[in-house]
Coordinates of C-alpha atoms and ligand atoms in Angstrom, one line a residue:
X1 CA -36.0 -50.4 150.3
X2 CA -34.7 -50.0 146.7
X3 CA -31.3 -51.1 146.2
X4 CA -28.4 -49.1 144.4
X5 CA -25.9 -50.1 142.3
X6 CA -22.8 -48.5 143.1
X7 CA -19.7 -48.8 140.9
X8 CA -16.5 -47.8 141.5
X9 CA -14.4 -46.7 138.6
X10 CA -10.9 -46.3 140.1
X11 CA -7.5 -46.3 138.5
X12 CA -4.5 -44.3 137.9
X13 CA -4.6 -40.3 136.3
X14 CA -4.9 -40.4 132.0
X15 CA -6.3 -44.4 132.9
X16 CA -9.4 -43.8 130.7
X17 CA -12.5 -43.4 133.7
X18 CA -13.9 -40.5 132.9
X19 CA -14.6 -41.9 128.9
X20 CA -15.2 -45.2 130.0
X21 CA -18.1 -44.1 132.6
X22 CA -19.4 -41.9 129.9
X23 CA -19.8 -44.9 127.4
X24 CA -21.4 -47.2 130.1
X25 CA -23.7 -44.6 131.2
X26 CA -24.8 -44.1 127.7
X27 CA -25.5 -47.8 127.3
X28 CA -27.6 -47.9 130.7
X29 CA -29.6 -45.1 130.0
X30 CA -30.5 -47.1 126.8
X31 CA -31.2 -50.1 128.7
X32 CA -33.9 -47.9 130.9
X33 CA -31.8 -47.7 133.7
X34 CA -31.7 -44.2 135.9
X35 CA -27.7 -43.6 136.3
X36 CA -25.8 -40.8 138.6
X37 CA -22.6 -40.5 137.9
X38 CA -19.7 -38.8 141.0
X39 CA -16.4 -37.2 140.2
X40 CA -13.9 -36.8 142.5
X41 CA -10.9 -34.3 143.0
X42 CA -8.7 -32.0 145.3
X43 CA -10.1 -29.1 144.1
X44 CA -13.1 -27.8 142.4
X45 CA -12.9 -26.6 138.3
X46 CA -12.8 -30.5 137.2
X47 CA -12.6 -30.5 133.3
X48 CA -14.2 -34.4 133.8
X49 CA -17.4 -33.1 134.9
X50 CA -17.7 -30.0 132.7
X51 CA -17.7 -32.8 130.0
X52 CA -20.2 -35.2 131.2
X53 CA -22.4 -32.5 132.1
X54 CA -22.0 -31.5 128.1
X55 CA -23.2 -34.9 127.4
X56 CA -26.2 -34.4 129.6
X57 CA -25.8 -36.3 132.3
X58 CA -26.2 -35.9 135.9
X59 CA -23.2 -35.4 137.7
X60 CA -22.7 -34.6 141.7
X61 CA -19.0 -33.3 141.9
X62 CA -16.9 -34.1 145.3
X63 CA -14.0 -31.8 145.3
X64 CA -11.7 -30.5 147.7
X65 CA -11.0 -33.4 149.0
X66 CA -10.8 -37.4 147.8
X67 CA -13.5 -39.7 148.8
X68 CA -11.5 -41.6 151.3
X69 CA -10.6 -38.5 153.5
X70 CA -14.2 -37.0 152.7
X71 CA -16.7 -40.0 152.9
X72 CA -19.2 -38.0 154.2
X73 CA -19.3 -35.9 150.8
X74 CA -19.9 -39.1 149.1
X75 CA -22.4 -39.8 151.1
X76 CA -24.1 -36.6 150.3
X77 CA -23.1 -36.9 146.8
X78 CA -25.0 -40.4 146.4
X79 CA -27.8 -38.8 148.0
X80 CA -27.7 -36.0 145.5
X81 CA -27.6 -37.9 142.4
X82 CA -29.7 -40.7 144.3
X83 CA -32.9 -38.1 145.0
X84 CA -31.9 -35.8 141.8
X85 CA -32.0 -38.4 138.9
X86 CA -33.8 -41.4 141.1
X87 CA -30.5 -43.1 140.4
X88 CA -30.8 -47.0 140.6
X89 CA -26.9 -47.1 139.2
X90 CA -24.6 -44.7 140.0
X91 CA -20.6 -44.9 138.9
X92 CA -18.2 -42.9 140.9
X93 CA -14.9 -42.0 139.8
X94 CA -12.3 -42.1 142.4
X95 CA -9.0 -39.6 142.2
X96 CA -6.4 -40.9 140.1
X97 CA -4.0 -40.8 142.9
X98 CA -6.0 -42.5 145.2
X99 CA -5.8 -45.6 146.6
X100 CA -6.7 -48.0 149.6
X101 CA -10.3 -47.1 148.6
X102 CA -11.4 -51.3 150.0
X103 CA -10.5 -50.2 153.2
X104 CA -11.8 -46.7 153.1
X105 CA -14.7 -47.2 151.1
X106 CA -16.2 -50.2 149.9
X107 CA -15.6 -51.6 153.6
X108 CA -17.5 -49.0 155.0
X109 CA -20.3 -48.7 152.4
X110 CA -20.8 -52.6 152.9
X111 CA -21.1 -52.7 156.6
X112 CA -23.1 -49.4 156.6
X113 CA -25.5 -48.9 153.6
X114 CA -26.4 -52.3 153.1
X115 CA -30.2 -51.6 153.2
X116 CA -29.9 -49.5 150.6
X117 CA -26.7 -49.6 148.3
X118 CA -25.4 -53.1 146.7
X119 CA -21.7 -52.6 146.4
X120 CA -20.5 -53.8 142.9
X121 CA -16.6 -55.2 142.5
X122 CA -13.9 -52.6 142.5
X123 CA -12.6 -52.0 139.3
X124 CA -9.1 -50.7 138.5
X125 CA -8.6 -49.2 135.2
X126 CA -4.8 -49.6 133.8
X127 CA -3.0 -48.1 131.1
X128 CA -1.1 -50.9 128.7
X129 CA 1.7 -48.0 128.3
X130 CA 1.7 -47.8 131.7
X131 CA 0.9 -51.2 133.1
X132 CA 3.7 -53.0 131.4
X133 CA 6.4 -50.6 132.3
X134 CA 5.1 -51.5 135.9
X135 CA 4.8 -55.5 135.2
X136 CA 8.6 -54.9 134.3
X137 CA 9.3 -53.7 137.8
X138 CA 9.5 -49.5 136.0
X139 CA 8.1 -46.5 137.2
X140 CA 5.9 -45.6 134.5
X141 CA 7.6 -42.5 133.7
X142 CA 6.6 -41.2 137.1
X143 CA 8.2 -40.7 140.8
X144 CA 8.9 -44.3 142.3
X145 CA 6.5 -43.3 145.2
X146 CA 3.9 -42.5 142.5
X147 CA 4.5 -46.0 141.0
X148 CA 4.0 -47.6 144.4
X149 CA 0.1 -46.3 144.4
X150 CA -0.4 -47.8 140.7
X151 CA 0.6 -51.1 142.0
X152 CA -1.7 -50.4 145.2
X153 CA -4.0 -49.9 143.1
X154 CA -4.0 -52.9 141.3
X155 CA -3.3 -55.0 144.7
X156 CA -6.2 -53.9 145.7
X157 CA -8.7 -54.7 142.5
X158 CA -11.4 -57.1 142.3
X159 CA -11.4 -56.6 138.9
X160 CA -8.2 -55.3 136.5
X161 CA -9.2 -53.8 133.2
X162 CA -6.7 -53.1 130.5
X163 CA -7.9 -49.9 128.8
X164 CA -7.1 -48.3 125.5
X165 CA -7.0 -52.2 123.7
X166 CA -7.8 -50.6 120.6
X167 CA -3.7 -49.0 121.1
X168 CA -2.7 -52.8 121.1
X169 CA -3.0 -55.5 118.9
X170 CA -4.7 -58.6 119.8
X171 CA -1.6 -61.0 120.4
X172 CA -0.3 -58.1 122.5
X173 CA -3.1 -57.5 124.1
X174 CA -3.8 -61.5 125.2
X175 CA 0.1 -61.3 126.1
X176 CA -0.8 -58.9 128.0
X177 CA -3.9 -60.2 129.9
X178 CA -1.8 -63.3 130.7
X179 CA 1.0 -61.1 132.6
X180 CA -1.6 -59.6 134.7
X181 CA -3.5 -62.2 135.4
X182 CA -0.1 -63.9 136.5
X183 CA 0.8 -60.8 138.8
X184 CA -2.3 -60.0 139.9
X185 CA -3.8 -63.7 140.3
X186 CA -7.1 -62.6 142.4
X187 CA -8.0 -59.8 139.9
X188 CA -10.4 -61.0 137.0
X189 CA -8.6 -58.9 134.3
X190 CA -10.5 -57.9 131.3
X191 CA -9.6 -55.6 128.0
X192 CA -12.0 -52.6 127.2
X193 CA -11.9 -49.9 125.1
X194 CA -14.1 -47.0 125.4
X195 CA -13.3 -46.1 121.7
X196 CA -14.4 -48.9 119.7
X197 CA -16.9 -50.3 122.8
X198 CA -15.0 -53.6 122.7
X199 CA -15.2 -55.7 126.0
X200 CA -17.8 -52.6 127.4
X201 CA -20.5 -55.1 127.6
X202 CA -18.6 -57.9 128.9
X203 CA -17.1 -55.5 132.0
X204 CA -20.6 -54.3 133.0
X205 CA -22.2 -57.6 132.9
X206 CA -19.5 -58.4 135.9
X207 CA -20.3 -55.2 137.6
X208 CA -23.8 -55.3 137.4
X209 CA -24.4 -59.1 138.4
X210 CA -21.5 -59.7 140.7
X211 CA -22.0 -59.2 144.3
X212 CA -18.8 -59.9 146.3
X213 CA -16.6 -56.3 146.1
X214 CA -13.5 -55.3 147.9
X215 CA -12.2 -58.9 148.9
X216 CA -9.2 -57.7 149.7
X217 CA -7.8 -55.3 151.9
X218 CA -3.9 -54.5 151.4
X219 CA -1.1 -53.1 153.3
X220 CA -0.5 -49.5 152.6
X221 CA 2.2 -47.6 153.5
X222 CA 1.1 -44.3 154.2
X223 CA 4.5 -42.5 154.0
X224 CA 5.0 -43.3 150.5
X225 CA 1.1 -42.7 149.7
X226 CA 1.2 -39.4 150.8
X227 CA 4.8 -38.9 149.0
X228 CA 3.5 -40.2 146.1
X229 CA 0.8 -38.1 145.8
X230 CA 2.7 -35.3 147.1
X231 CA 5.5 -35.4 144.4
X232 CA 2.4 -34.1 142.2
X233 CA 1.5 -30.3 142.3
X234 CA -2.1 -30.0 140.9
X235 CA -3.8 -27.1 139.1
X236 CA -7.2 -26.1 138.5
X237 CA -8.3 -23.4 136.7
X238 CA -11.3 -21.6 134.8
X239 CA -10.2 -18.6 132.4
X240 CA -12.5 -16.4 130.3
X241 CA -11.2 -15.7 126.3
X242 CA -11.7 -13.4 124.6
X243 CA -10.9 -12.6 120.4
X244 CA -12.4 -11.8 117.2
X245 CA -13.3 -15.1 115.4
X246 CA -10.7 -16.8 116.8
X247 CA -10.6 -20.4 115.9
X248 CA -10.3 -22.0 119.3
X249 CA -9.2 -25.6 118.4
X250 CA -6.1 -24.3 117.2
X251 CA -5.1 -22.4 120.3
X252 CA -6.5 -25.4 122.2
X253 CA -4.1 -28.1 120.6
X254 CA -1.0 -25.4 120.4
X255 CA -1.4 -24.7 124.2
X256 CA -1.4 -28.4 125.3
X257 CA 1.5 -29.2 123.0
X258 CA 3.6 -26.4 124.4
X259 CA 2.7 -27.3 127.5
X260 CA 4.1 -31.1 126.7
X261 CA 7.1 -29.5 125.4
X262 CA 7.2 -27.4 128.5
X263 CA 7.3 -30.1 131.0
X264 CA 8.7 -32.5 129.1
X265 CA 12.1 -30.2 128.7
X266 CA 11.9 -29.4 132.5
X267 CA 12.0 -33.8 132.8
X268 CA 8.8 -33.6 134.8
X269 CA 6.8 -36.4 134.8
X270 CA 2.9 -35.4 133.7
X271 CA -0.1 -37.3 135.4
X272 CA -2.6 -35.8 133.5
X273 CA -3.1 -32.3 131.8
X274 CA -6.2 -32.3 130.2
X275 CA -7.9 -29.1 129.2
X276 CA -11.5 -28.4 128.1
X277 CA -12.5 -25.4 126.1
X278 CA -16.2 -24.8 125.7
X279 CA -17.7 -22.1 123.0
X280 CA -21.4 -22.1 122.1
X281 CA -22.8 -25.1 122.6
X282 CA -20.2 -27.4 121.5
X283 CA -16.4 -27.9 123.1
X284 CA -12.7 -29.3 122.4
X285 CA -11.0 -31.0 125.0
X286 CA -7.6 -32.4 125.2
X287 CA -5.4 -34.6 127.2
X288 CA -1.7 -36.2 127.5
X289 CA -1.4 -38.8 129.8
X290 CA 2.8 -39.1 129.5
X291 CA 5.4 -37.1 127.1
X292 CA 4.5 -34.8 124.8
X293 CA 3.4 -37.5 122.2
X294 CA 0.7 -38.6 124.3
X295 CA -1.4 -35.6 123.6
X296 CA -4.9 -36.7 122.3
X297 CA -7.7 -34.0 120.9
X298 CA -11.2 -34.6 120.5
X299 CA -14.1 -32.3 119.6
X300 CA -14.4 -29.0 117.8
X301 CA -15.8 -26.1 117.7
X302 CA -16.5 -23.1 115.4
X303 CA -14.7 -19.8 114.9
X304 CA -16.2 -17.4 117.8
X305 CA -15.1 -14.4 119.8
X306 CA -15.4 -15.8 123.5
X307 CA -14.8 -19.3 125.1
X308 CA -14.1 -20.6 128.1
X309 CA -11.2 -23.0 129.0
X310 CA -11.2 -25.3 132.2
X311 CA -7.5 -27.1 133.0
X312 CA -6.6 -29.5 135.2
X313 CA -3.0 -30.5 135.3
X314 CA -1.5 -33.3 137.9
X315 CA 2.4 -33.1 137.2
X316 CA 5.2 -34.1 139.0
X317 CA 7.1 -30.6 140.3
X318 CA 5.8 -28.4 143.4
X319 CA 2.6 -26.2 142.6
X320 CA 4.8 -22.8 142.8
X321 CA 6.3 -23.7 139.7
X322 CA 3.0 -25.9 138.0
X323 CA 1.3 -22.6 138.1
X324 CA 4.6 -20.5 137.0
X325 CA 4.4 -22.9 134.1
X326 CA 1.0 -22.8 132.9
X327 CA 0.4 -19.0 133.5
X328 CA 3.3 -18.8 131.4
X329 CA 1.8 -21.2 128.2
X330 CA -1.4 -18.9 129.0
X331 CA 0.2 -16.1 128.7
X332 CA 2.4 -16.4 125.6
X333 CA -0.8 -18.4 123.7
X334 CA -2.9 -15.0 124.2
X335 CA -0.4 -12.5 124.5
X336 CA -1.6 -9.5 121.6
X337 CA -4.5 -11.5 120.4
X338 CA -7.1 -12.6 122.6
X339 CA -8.1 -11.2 126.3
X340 CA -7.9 -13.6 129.0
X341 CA -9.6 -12.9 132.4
X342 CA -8.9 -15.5 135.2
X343 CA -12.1 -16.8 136.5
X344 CA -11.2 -19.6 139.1
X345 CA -7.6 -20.4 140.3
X346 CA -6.4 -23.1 142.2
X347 CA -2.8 -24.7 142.8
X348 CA -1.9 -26.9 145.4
X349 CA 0.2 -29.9 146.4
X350 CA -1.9 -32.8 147.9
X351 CA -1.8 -33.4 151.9
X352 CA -1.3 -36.5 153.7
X353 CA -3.9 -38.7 152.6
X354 CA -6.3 -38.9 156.3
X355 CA -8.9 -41.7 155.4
X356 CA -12.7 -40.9 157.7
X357 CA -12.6 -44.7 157.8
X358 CA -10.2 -47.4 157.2
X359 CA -11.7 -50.8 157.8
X360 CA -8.8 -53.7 158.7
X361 CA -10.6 -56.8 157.6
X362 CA -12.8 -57.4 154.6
X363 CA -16.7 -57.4 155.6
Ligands
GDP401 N1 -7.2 -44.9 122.2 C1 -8.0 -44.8 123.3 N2 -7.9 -43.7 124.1 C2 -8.6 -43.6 125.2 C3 -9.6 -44.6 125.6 N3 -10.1 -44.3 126.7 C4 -9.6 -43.1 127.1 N4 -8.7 -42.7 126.2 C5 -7.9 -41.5 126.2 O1 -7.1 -41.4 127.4 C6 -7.0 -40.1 127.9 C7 -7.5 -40.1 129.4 O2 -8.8 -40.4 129.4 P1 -9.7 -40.1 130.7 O3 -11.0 -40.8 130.5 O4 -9.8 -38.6 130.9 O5 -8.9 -40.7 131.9 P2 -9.0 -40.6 133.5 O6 -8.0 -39.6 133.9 O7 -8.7 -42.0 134.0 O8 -10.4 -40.2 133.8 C8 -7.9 -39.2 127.0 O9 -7.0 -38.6 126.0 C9 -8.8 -40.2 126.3 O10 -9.2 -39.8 125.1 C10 -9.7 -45.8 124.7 O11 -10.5 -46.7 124.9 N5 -8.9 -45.8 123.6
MG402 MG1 -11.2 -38.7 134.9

């Protein structure tokens, strides 16, 4: 039987997955190679795989629950992608919150799809903002239980990679590399940057040859996994707009920055909010990973009377107010001027993580 590749992107929310799968995939499909790609969230409306399905790739979405606590909608989502697009690589992008995914995952994937999947090393992707506030025994910006699945996260690695290395320069980013390597002494730890390609090549040749994945399991304390990702209310939503010529990257990059301002004012620590607004054939989408100044934009897209925006926004206060928040951003970036119809709604604060299997020893 024909083996699969499967590679597990994992890592904390605003890491860099989602653009780093989209570069590798890019480079595989060059090299000939059939590649299925697997998001992952709490709910459906994911902004990640409206984008990589505007790239053209083939995408199976889990959502509604993470991978861990739904392994048998991975299961169906390899087989989709697997059957669909004859995948003999497929990349699967773990929620940002998630963690514990050697026991819950790689474990049982080992032990029961070895015929036909070859599990590649668990990769963690790390922010250098992020990561050295956490080498320096911080919180990141976030809720300390939040913090505690980062370092899980990286506990758990077989291989670390710093992302965004094109933020750093080169001292600081071998500096860097060393105090990793020193934390996290299992964990081959490697720079990358999906932006300029640097250290791409070098990562996949790891995960494509390397066979050993998931040698560690660690001790997770469920309590403060389920607090952590609890402390984080989570919104997804689809809403119809609608104007006369409106230029949409404008109101795209004013509604993320107020929204910066919004929660950074209120002292709530942000995840993620990323937002992608599609019109015609081409898009803008936005993201800040941290305060305000974090906010990133990419894309654009010509003057036009409708669009569509998808958000998704993991921030640190209960979902009663997340939504009160952003319906209020909505409303006062349309209010007068463009139409806005609600299309797909969901706010909710993540339940106790409940993994389908959690292996206690490595296999
Ligand atoms: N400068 C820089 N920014 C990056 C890089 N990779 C991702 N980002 C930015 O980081 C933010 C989060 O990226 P994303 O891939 O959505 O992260 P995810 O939540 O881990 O999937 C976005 O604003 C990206 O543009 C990189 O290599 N360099
Ligand atoms: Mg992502």
């Amino acid at each position: 039987m024909k083996q699969t590749r499967i590679i597990f992107v994992g890592g904390f929310l605003g890491a860099g997955k989602t653009t780093l799968i989209w570069n590798v995939a890019q480079r595989l499909i060059k090299r000939g190679r059939h590649v299925g790609l697997i998001t992952n969230d709490q709910a459906p409306e994911l902004v990640d795989t409206v984008w990589l399905q505007q790239q053209g790739l083939k995408v199976a979405e889990v959502s509604g629950s993470c991978f861990c606590c739904n392994f048998n909608g991975l299961a169906d989502a390899i087989r989709k992608v697997g059957a669909d697009a004859v995948a003999d690589v497929i990349i699967a992008e773990p929620v940002g919150s998630c963690t514990d995914l050697s026991a819950t995952i790689l474990q049982p994937l080992k032990q029961n799809r070895k015929a036909d999947l070859q599990v590649a090393p668990l990769s963690v992707l790390a922010d250098p903002v992020r990561l050295i506030s956490i080498l320096e025994g911080e919180t990141a910006a976030l809720h300390i239980d939040a913090a505690y699945i980062f370092r899980k996260q990286l506990e758990e690695s077989d291989i670390i990679l710093i992302t965004k290395a094109d933020t750093l320069e080169p001292e600081a980013v071998q500096a860097l590399i060393d105090r990793t390597s020193k934390a996290f002494p299992f964990a081959t730890v490697l720079p990358i940057s999906a932006a300029t390609g640097e250290g791409v090549d070098a990562w996949l040749e790891e995960v494509m040859k390397r066979n050993e994945a998931g040698l560690r399991i660690v001790e997770v304390d469920y309590d403060i996994y389920a607090h952590g990702e609890a402390v984080l209310g989570w919104l997804n939503g689809t809403v119809q707009l609608k104007g006369d010529n409106v230029d949409w990257n404008i109101f795209t990059k004013d509604l993320l920055a107020d929204l910066g301002n919004r929660f950074d004012s209120a002292g709530y620590g942000v995840g993620h909010v990323k937002a992608i607004l599609e019109s015609g054939d081409s898009f803008i989408i936005g993201n800040l990973t941290g305060k305000g100044d974090t906010l990133s934009v990419r894309g654009s897209v010509i003057p036009a009377d409708t669009a569509k925006l998808t958000i998704n926004a993991r921030v640190e206060t209960d979902k009663e107010e997340l939504d009160a928040i952003i319906r209020e951003a909505l409303e006062d970036a349309t209010h007068n001027r463009y139409e806005s119809r609600i299309v797909a709604w969901r706010c909710l604060q993540p339940g106790r993580p409940n993994p389908t299997y959690r292996f206690a020893q490595v296999v």
